mmCIF file of C-alpha atoms in Angstrom:
data_model
loop_
_atom_site.group_PDB
_atom_site.id
_atom_site.type_symbol
_atom_site.label_atom_id
_atom_site.label_comp_id
_atom_site.label_asym_id
_atom_site.label_seq_id
_atom_site.Cartn_x
_atom_site.Cartn_y
_atom_site.Cartn_z
ATOM 1 C CA MET A 1 0.000 0.000 0.000
ATOM 2 C CA PRO A 2 1.412 3.459 -0.899
ATOM 3 C CA SER A 3 2.275 5.771 1.989
ATOM 4 C CA SER A 4 -0.708 7.628 3.410
ATOM 5 C CA PHE A 5 -1.820 10.987 2.075
ATOM 6 C CA THR A 6 -5.151 12.524 3.055
ATOM 7 C CA ILE A 7 -7.488 15.354 2.114
ATOM 8 C CA ALA A 8 -9.752 16.127 5.063
ATOM 9 C CA ARG A 9 -12.456 17.945 3.095
ATOM 10 C CA CYS A 10 -12.147 17.903 -0.682
ATOM 11 C CA GLU A 11 -13.240 21.001 -2.590
ATOM 12 C CA LEU A 12 -10.875 20.679 -5.544
ATOM 13 C CA CYS A 13 -13.535 20.574 -8.275
ATOM 14 C CA PRO A 14 -16.753 22.587 -8.722
ATOM 15 C CA ARG A 15 -18.748 19.825 -6.989
ATOM 16 C CA ARG A 16 -17.147 20.870 -3.668
ATOM 17 C CA CYS A 17 -18.479 17.640 -2.197
ATOM 18 C CA GLY A 18 -16.429 17.925 1.006
ATOM 19 C CA ALA A 19 -15.471 14.242 0.970
ATOM 20 C CA ALA A 20 -12.741 12.948 3.241
ATOM 21 C CA ARG A 21 -10.205 11.317 0.910
ATOM 22 C CA GLY A 22 -7.559 8.992 2.260
ATOM 23 C CA ASP A 23 -6.055 5.638 1.275
ATOM 24 C CA ASP A 24 -9.329 4.079 0.152
ATOM 25 C CA PRO A 25 -11.686 5.111 -2.658
ATOM 26 C CA SER A 26 -13.746 7.993 -1.327
ATOM 27 C CA ALA A 27 -17.447 8.687 -1.124
ATOM 28 C CA GLY A 28 -16.818 11.854 -3.094
ATOM 29 C CA ARG A 29 -18.064 12.437 -6.626
ATOM 30 C CA CYS A 30 -14.786 11.325 -8.221
ATOM 31 C CA GLY A 31 -14.716 8.131 -6.135
ATOM 32 C CA MET A 32 -10.957 8.310 -5.810
ATOM 33 C CA PRO A 33 -8.453 8.132 -2.937
ATOM 34 C CA ALA A 34 -6.173 11.083 -2.272
ATOM 35 C CA LEU A 35 -3.133 9.359 -3.750
ATOM 36 C CA PRO A 36 -2.776 9.417 -7.546
ATOM 37 C CA THR A 37 -4.555 6.593 -9.351
ATOM 38 C CA ALA A 38 -4.046 5.997 -13.071
ATOM 39 C CA ALA A 39 -4.535 3.338 -15.729
ATOM 40 C CA ARG A 40 -1.704 4.115 -18.134
ATOM 41 C CA ALA A 41 1.556 6.082 -18.313
ATOM 42 C CA ALA A 42 3.164 5.851 -21.731
ATOM 43 C CA VAL A 43 4.155 7.656 -24.902
ATOM 44 C CA HIS A 44 1.002 8.788 -26.713
ATOM 45 C CA TRP A 45 0.954 9.893 -30.352
ATOM 46 C CA TRP A 46 -2.644 10.906 -30.951
ATOM 47 C CA GLU A 47 -2.903 14.366 -29.437
ATOM 48 C CA GLU A 48 -2.752 17.559 -31.513
ATOM 49 C CA PRO A 49 0.469 17.929 -33.579
ATOM 50 C CA CYS A 50 1.810 20.672 -31.288
ATOM 51 C CA ILE A 51 1.457 18.283 -28.319
ATOM 52 C CA SER A 52 2.467 14.880 -29.730
ATOM 53 C CA GLY A 53 4.624 15.934 -32.666
ATOM 54 C CA PRO A 54 4.921 13.785 -35.800
ATOM 55 C CA ALA A 55 3.588 10.232 -35.819
ATOM 56 C CA PRO A 56 6.142 7.472 -35.125
ATOM 57 C CA LYS A 57 6.732 6.543 -38.767
ATOM 58 C CA GLU A 58 7.745 10.138 -39.473
ATOM 59 C CA SER A 59 9.962 10.595 -36.465
ATOM 60 C CA ALA A 60 13.292 9.398 -35.175
ATOM 61 C CA ALA A 61 13.594 7.910 -31.685
ATOM 62 C CA GLY A 62 11.823 9.954 -29.036
ATOM 63 C CA GLY A 63 8.911 12.320 -29.439
ATOM 64 C CA GLY A 64 5.277 11.826 -28.610
ATOM 65 C CA SER A 65 3.541 12.989 -25.459
ATOM 66 C CA GLY A 66 4.382 11.342 -22.133
ATOM 67 C CA THR A 67 0.793 10.811 -21.069
ATOM 68 C CA ILE A 68 -0.634 9.732 -17.720
ATOM 69 C CA PHE A 69 -4.320 8.755 -17.832
ATOM 70 C CA PHE A 70 -5.726 9.350 -14.339
ATOM 71 C CA SER A 71 -8.717 7.389 -13.047
ATOM 72 C CA GLY A 72 -12.037 8.744 -11.796
ATOM 73 C CA CYS A 73 -13.720 11.902 -13.035
ATOM 74 C CA THR A 74 -15.637 14.910 -11.781
ATOM 75 C CA LEU A 75 -17.981 14.768 -14.781
ATOM 76 C CA SER A 76 -20.434 12.068 -15.907
ATOM 77 C CA CYS A 77 -20.341 12.346 -19.684
ATOM 78 C CA VAL A 78 -22.650 9.691 -21.097
ATOM 79 C CA TYR A 79 -20.564 9.409 -24.282
ATOM 80 C CA CYS A 80 -17.135 9.151 -22.612
ATOM 81 C CA GLN A 81 -14.653 7.087 -24.625
ATOM 82 C CA ASN A 82 -12.512 6.554 -21.521
ATOM 83 C CA ALA A 83 -15.372 5.047 -19.512
ATOM 84 C CA PRO A 84 -13.320 2.159 -18.053
ATOM 85 C CA ILE A 85 -11.222 4.651 -16.121
ATOM 86 C CA SER A 86 -13.594 7.596 -15.731
ATOM 87 C CA HIS A 87 -16.840 5.786 -14.846
ATOM 88 C CA GLN A 88 -15.664 2.331 -13.804
ATOM 89 C CA LYS A 89 -12.640 3.783 -12.002
ATOM 90 C CA PHE A 90 -10.121 1.202 -13.179
ATOM 91 C CA GLY A 91 -6.539 2.048 -12.261
ATOM 92 C CA ARG A 92 -3.635 1.553 -9.912
ATOM 93 C CA THR A 93 -2.966 3.760 -6.882
ATOM 94 C CA VAL A 94 0.668 4.795 -6.450
ATOM 95 C CA SER A 95 2.699 6.787 -3.961
ATOM 96 C CA ILE A 96 3.808 10.388 -4.424
ATOM 97 C CA GLN A 97 7.342 9.133 -5.013
ATOM 98 C CA ARG A 98 6.183 6.647 -7.650
ATOM 99 C CA LEU A 99 4.359 9.419 -9.525
ATOM 100 C CA ALA A 100 7.566 11.481 -9.491
ATOM 101 C CA ASP A 101 9.432 8.434 -10.802
ATOM 102 C CA ILE A 102 6.872 8.056 -13.605
ATOM 103 C CA PHE A 103 7.547 11.674 -14.608
ATOM 104 C CA ARG A 104 11.264 10.849 -14.709
ATOM 105 C CA GLU A 105 10.806 7.600 -16.676
ATOM 106 C CA LEU A 106 8.638 9.246 -19.334
ATOM 107 C CA THR A 107 11.066 12.147 -19.642
ATOM 108 C CA ALA A 108 13.923 9.680 -20.197
ATOM 109 C CA GLN A 109 12.047 8.287 -23.217
ATOM 110 C CA GLY A 110 12.538 11.579 -25.039
ATOM 111 C CA VAL A 111 8.925 12.745 -25.012
ATOM 112 C CA HIS A 112 7.986 16.339 -25.810
ATOM 113 C CA ASN A 113 6.049 16.881 -22.580
ATOM 114 C CA ILE A 114 4.422 15.286 -19.555
ATOM 115 C CA ASN A 115 0.693 15.181 -20.268
ATOM 116 C CA LEU A 116 -1.660 14.859 -17.272
ATOM 117 C CA VAL A 117 -5.054 13.643 -18.492
ATOM 118 C CA ASN A 118 -8.011 14.289 -16.162
ATOM 119 C CA PRO A 119 -5.842 15.405 -13.223
ATOM 120 C CA THR A 120 -8.216 17.733 -11.342
ATOM 121 C CA HIS A 121 -8.945 15.545 -8.319
ATOM 122 C CA PHE A 122 -5.246 14.731 -7.846
ATOM 123 C CA VAL A 123 -3.816 18.269 -7.918
ATOM 124 C CA PRO A 124 -2.325 18.179 -4.368
ATOM 125 C CA ALA A 125 -0.605 14.854 -5.057
ATOM 126 C CA ILE A 126 0.716 16.083 -8.411
ATOM 127 C CA LEU A 127 2.189 19.206 -6.804
ATOM 128 C CA ARG A 128 3.929 17.080 -4.183
ATOM 129 C CA ALA A 129 5.358 14.814 -6.885
ATOM 130 C CA LEU A 130 6.660 17.865 -8.753
ATOM 131 C CA GLU A 131 8.536 18.908 -5.615
ATOM 132 C CA ARG A 132 10.446 15.614 -5.882
ATOM 133 C CA TYR A 133 11.033 15.747 -9.628
ATOM 134 C CA ARG A 134 10.256 18.657 -11.924
ATOM 135 C CA PRO A 135 10.579 17.498 -15.549
ATOM 136 C CA PRO A 136 12.779 19.720 -17.761
ATOM 137 C CA ILE A 137 10.051 19.593 -20.431
ATOM 138 C CA PRO A 138 6.608 21.255 -20.500
ATOM 139 C CA LEU A 139 3.884 20.033 -18.149
ATOM 140 C CA VAL A 140 0.492 19.757 -19.886
ATOM 141 C CA TYR A 141 -2.760 19.924 -17.880
ATOM 142 C CA ASN A 142 -5.334 18.111 -20.033
ATOM 143 C CA SER A 143 -8.850 18.340 -18.594
ATOM 144 C CA GLY A 144 -12.548 18.390 -19.352
ATOM 145 C CA GLY A 145 -12.636 22.081 -18.438
ATOM 146 C CA TYR A 146 -14.792 21.595 -15.326
ATOM 147 C CA GLU A 147 -12.463 23.320 -12.872
ATOM 148 C CA ARG A 148 -12.425 25.671 -9.898
ATOM 149 C CA VAL A 149 -10.380 28.800 -10.417
ATOM 150 C CA GLU A 150 -9.115 28.438 -6.841
ATOM 151 C CA THR A 151 -7.628 25.024 -7.677
ATOM 152 C CA LEU A 152 -6.073 26.288 -10.895
ATOM 153 C CA ARG A 153 -4.319 29.055 -8.986
ATOM 154 C CA LEU A 154 -2.491 26.381 -6.989
ATOM 155 C CA LEU A 155 -0.964 25.296 -10.302
ATOM 156 C CA GLU A 156 0.318 28.691 -11.416
ATOM 157 C CA GLY A 157 3.983 28.352 -12.287
ATOM 158 C CA ALA A 158 3.780 24.548 -12.360
ATOM 159 C CA VAL A 159 1.732 24.063 -15.549
ATOM 160 C CA ASP A 160 3.200 25.196 -18.864
ATOM 161 C CA VAL A 161 0.414 24.222 -21.261
ATOM 162 C CA TYR A 162 -3.289 24.041 -20.484
ATOM 163 C CA LEU A 163 -5.397 21.806 -22.738
ATOM 164 C CA PRO A 164 -9.029 22.127 -21.547
ATOM 165 C CA ASP A 165 -12.272 21.193 -23.235
ATOM 166 C CA LEU A 166 -15.103 23.621 -23.710
ATOM 167 C CA LYS A 167 -17.852 21.083 -24.254
ATOM 168 C CA TYR A 168 -20.987 23.207 -24.013
ATOM 169 C CA ARG A 169 -22.565 26.638 -24.151
ATOM 170 C CA GLU A 170 -26.004 25.244 -23.261
ATOM 171 C CA PRO A 171 -26.404 24.533 -19.514
ATOM 172 C CA GLU A 172 -29.321 22.170 -20.125
ATOM 173 C CA LEU A 173 -27.198 20.095 -22.465
ATOM 174 C CA ALA A 174 -24.334 20.047 -19.948
ATOM 175 C CA ALA A 175 -26.717 18.837 -17.252
ATOM 176 C CA ARG A 176 -28.237 16.124 -19.418
ATOM 177 C CA LEU A 177 -25.079 14.772 -21.021
ATOM 178 C CA SER A 178 -22.429 15.419 -18.349
ATOM 179 C CA GLY A 179 -24.366 15.782 -15.098
ATOM 180 C CA ALA A 180 -23.125 19.334 -14.507
ATOM 181 C CA ALA A 181 -25.641 22.141 -14.937
ATOM 182 C CA ASP A 182 -22.967 24.666 -13.926
ATOM 183 C CA TYR A 183 -20.429 23.390 -16.482
ATOM 184 C CA VAL A 184 -20.722 26.390 -18.809
ATOM 185 C CA GLU A 185 -20.072 28.955 -16.099
ATOM 186 C CA ARG A 186 -17.264 27.012 -14.427
ATOM 187 C CA ALA A 187 -15.484 26.039 -17.644
ATOM 188 C CA CYS A 188 -15.549 29.555 -19.051
ATOM 189 C CA GLU A 189 -14.110 30.971 -15.821
ATOM 190 C CA ALA A 190 -11.462 28.261 -15.804
ATOM 191 C CA ILE A 191 -10.369 28.836 -19.396
ATOM 192 C CA LEU A 192 -9.891 32.545 -18.816
ATOM 193 C CA GLU A 193 -7.781 31.770 -15.736
ATOM 194 C CA MET A 194 -5.693 29.275 -17.690
ATOM 195 C CA ALA A 195 -5.093 31.800 -20.449
ATOM 196 C CA ARG A 196 -4.122 34.432 -17.873
ATOM 197 C CA GLN A 197 -1.521 32.123 -16.382
ATOM 198 C CA THR A 198 0.132 31.052 -19.624
ATOM 199 C CA GLY A 199 -0.315 33.941 -22.035
ATOM 200 C CA PRO A 200 -0.301 33.290 -25.810
ATOM 201 C CA MET A 201 0.826 29.996 -27.287
ATOM 202 C CA GLN A 202 4.567 29.643 -27.712
ATOM 203 C CA LEU A 203 5.964 26.941 -30.011
ATOM 204 C CA ASP A 204 9.554 25.771 -30.374
ATOM 205 C CA SER A 205 11.356 25.490 -33.705
ATOM 206 C CA ALA A 206 9.768 22.070 -34.309
ATOM 207 C CA GLY A 207 6.238 23.406 -33.744
ATOM 208 C CA ILE A 208 5.838 21.833 -30.283
ATOM 209 C CA ALA A 209 3.991 23.797 -27.592
ATOM 210 C CA ARG A 210 6.268 25.147 -24.894
ATOM 211 C CA ARG A 211 3.751 27.359 -23.119
ATOM 212 C CA GLY A 212 0.187 28.502 -23.689
ATOM 213 C CA THR A 213 -3.471 27.468 -23.707
ATOM 214 C CA MET A 214 -5.324 25.499 -26.361
ATOM 215 C CA VAL A 215 -9.070 24.961 -25.972
ATOM 216 C CA ARG A 216 -10.608 21.806 -27.389
ATOM 217 C CA HIS A 217 -14.164 21.372 -28.584
ATOM 218 C CA LEU A 218 -15.591 17.987 -29.564
ATOM 219 C CA VAL A 219 -18.511 18.341 -31.972
ATOM 220 C CA LEU A 220 -21.421 16.096 -30.998
ATOM 221 C CA PRO A 221 -23.859 14.664 -33.585
ATOM 222 C CA GLY A 222 -27.179 16.451 -33.608
ATOM 223 C CA HIS A 223 -25.816 19.360 -31.574
ATOM 224 C CA THR A 224 -24.120 21.689 -34.037
ATOM 225 C CA ARG A 225 -25.988 24.677 -32.581
ATOM 226 C CA ASN A 226 -24.103 24.121 -29.340
ATOM 227 C CA SER A 227 -20.808 23.948 -31.255
ATOM 228 C CA LEU A 228 -21.468 27.216 -33.060
ATOM 229 C CA ALA A 229 -22.193 28.894 -29.728
ATOM 230 C CA VAL A 230 -18.944 27.519 -28.263
ATOM 231 C CA LEU A 231 -16.969 28.956 -31.169
ATOM 232 C CA ASP A 232 -18.746 32.309 -30.804
ATOM 233 C CA TRP A 233 -17.696 32.477 -27.134
ATOM 234 C CA LEU A 234 -14.112 31.555 -27.947
ATOM 235 C CA LYS A 235 -13.967 34.299 -30.566
ATOM 236 C CA GLU A 236 -15.417 36.884 -28.191
ATOM 237 C CA GLN A 237 -13.606 35.952 -24.988
ATOM 238 C CA LEU A 238 -10.439 33.967 -25.657
ATOM 239 C CA PRO A 239 -7.357 36.177 -25.391
ATOM 240 C CA ALA A 240 -5.244 36.640 -28.509
ATOM 241 C CA GLY A 241 -2.683 33.942 -29.095
ATOM 242 C CA CYS A 242 -4.621 31.092 -27.497
ATOM 243 C CA TYR A 243 -5.282 28.150 -29.789
ATOM 244 C CA VAL A 244 -8.528 26.361 -30.645
ATOM 245 C CA SER A 245 -8.685 22.640 -31.438
ATOM 246 C CA LEU A 246 -11.831 21.554 -33.285
ATOM 247 C CA LEU A 247 -12.404 17.814 -32.947
ATOM 248 C CA PHE A 248 -14.530 15.550 -35.158
ATOM 249 C CA GLN A 249 -13.507 12.256 -33.533
ATOM 250 C CA TYR A 250 -16.818 11.511 -31.804
ATOM 251 C CA THR A 251 -17.293 7.730 -31.672
ATOM 252 C CA PRO A 252 -20.549 6.204 -30.326
ATOM 253 C CA ILE A 253 -20.223 3.805 -27.412
ATOM 254 C CA GLU A 254 -22.664 1.206 -26.118
ATOM 255 C CA GLY A 255 -25.556 2.156 -23.862
ATOM 256 C CA LEU A 256 -26.670 5.383 -25.530
ATOM 257 C CA GLU A 257 -30.224 4.292 -26.372
ATOM 258 C CA ARG A 258 -31.641 7.101 -24.194
ATOM 259 C CA TYR A 259 -29.683 9.620 -26.276
ATOM 260 C CA PRO A 260 -30.578 8.750 -29.882
ATOM 261 C CA LYS A 261 -28.689 11.708 -31.377
ATOM 262 C CA LEU A 262 -25.478 10.303 -29.944
ATOM 263 C CA THR A 263 -25.791 6.799 -31.402
ATOM 264 C CA ARG A 264 -24.193 7.747 -34.733
ATOM 265 C CA ARG A 265 -21.070 9.403 -36.058
ATOM 266 C CA LEU A 266 -21.002 12.968 -37.313
ATOM 267 C CA THR A 267 -22.186 13.544 -40.865
ATOM 268 C CA ARG A 268 -20.022 15.364 -43.386
ATOM 269 C CA ARG A 269 -22.605 18.145 -43.437
ATOM 270 C CA GLU A 270 -22.329 18.635 -39.669
ATOM 271 C CA CYS A 271 -18.538 18.782 -39.861
ATOM 272 C CA SER A 272 -18.635 21.254 -42.745
ATOM 273 C CA LYS A 273 -21.153 23.507 -40.968
ATOM 274 C CA VAL A 274 -19.017 23.838 -37.834
ATOM 275 C CA LEU A 275 -15.750 24.150 -39.748
ATOM 276 C CA GLU A 276 -17.161 26.910 -41.946
ATOM 277 C CA HIS A 277 -18.210 28.840 -38.843
ATOM 278 C CA LEU A 278 -14.733 28.446 -37.348
ATOM 279 C CA LEU A 279 -13.198 29.882 -40.515
ATOM 280 C CA GLU A 280 -15.741 32.702 -40.706
ATOM 281 C CA LEU A 281 -14.785 33.709 -37.165
ATOM 282 C CA GLY A 282 -11.089 33.647 -38.055
ATOM 283 C CA LEU A 283 -10.234 31.042 -35.399
ATOM 284 C CA THR A 284 -7.459 29.625 -37.543
ATOM 285 C CA GLU A 285 -4.705 29.344 -34.931
ATOM 286 C CA GLY A 286 -4.738 25.790 -33.653
ATOM 287 C CA TYR A 287 -5.922 22.521 -35.117
ATOM 288 C CA VAL A 288 -8.826 21.045 -37.065
ATOM 289 C CA GLN A 289 -9.239 17.282 -36.928
ATOM 290 C CA GLU A 290 -10.179 15.129 -39.909
ATOM 291 C CA ARG A 291 -13.570 13.402 -39.769
ATOM 292 C CA ASP A 292 -11.939 10.004 -40.316
ATOM 293 C CA SER A 293 -10.163 10.357 -36.970
ATOM 294 C CA ALA A 294 -13.253 8.819 -35.366
ATOM 295 C CA GLY A 295 -12.947 5.223 -34.274
ATOM 296 C CA SER A 296 -11.947 3.048 -31.363
ATOM 297 C CA ARG A 297 -8.435 2.543 -32.764
ATOM 298 C CA PHE A 298 -7.425 5.880 -31.268
ATOM 299 C CA ILE A 299 -8.519 4.926 -27.731
ATOM 300 C CA PRO A 300 -5.452 3.786 -25.764
ATOM 301 C CA ALA A 301 -5.261 0.479 -23.936
ATOM 302 C CA PHE A 302 -5.958 1.035 -20.256
ATOM 303 C CA ASP A 303 -3.802 -1.859 -19.090
ATOM 304 C CA LEU A 304 -1.637 -0.304 -16.342
ATOM 305 C CA THR A 305 1.283 0.201 -18.726
ATOM 306 C CA GLY A 306 3.944 2.242 -16.913
ATOM 307 C CA MET A 307 2.137 2.116 -13.566
ATOM 308 C CA MET A 308 3.916 -0.816 -11.919
#
């Protein structure tokens, strides 16, 4: 059993559930202990080009994103592709020292960055691990966007690149599909705080992000109106120099019968409609994903690689 680490009253995420989190899975919304729990720590090639760099066949040794997929989640997205770790909470709990060692091991593989996926509920543990080993490469905070500004301020100076989602501009949709009626308000506040901390995107000579904020939006089938509203907000509110990543990779999972719009892939017409709006708004700094990026082949194996 990893050495003990406790949170007496957890208020890290907008749920502010007040759960006592110790060695065992908690009664809190995330269902996680205080110590970091993850299902995979490995080189990952399928993020945006400025995060992962060129695909393996185009690259010499090294490269990719050193990605840690944390378990548990503060959201309840019905369409989540990482359901085994987010909903079913599969993963391995490790000590603070082991997390620091994982940072070191990934860095030694020549990755472009250390990429923390869904890290919100483990922020105190991550900060303690960084005290033991601070990687000499950028630290990426990759989240669903449902954050408390107060928690993000604990990370100022530690995170180099923020990679949040902005999933919704319709609170009703956020409540129905992700169980968070306050998602829109919290995510918008969080993104502005992230952008304040990092300033505009800075790339190195190879086009890899060194510092900055890039906001992701996954287009959902049957909900292009929501996507257009997200892009409108980004145009109006996102500070200059922040990137936008428009994603068309939505892949239906099992169990979505109650949400018939989500049981299919995006149509070409839906993709074109949202892309045209992005271009009309001039949101051309960032990344636009191809429609054929959808599919389960891009979902990593959650098999405890790198966690032992």
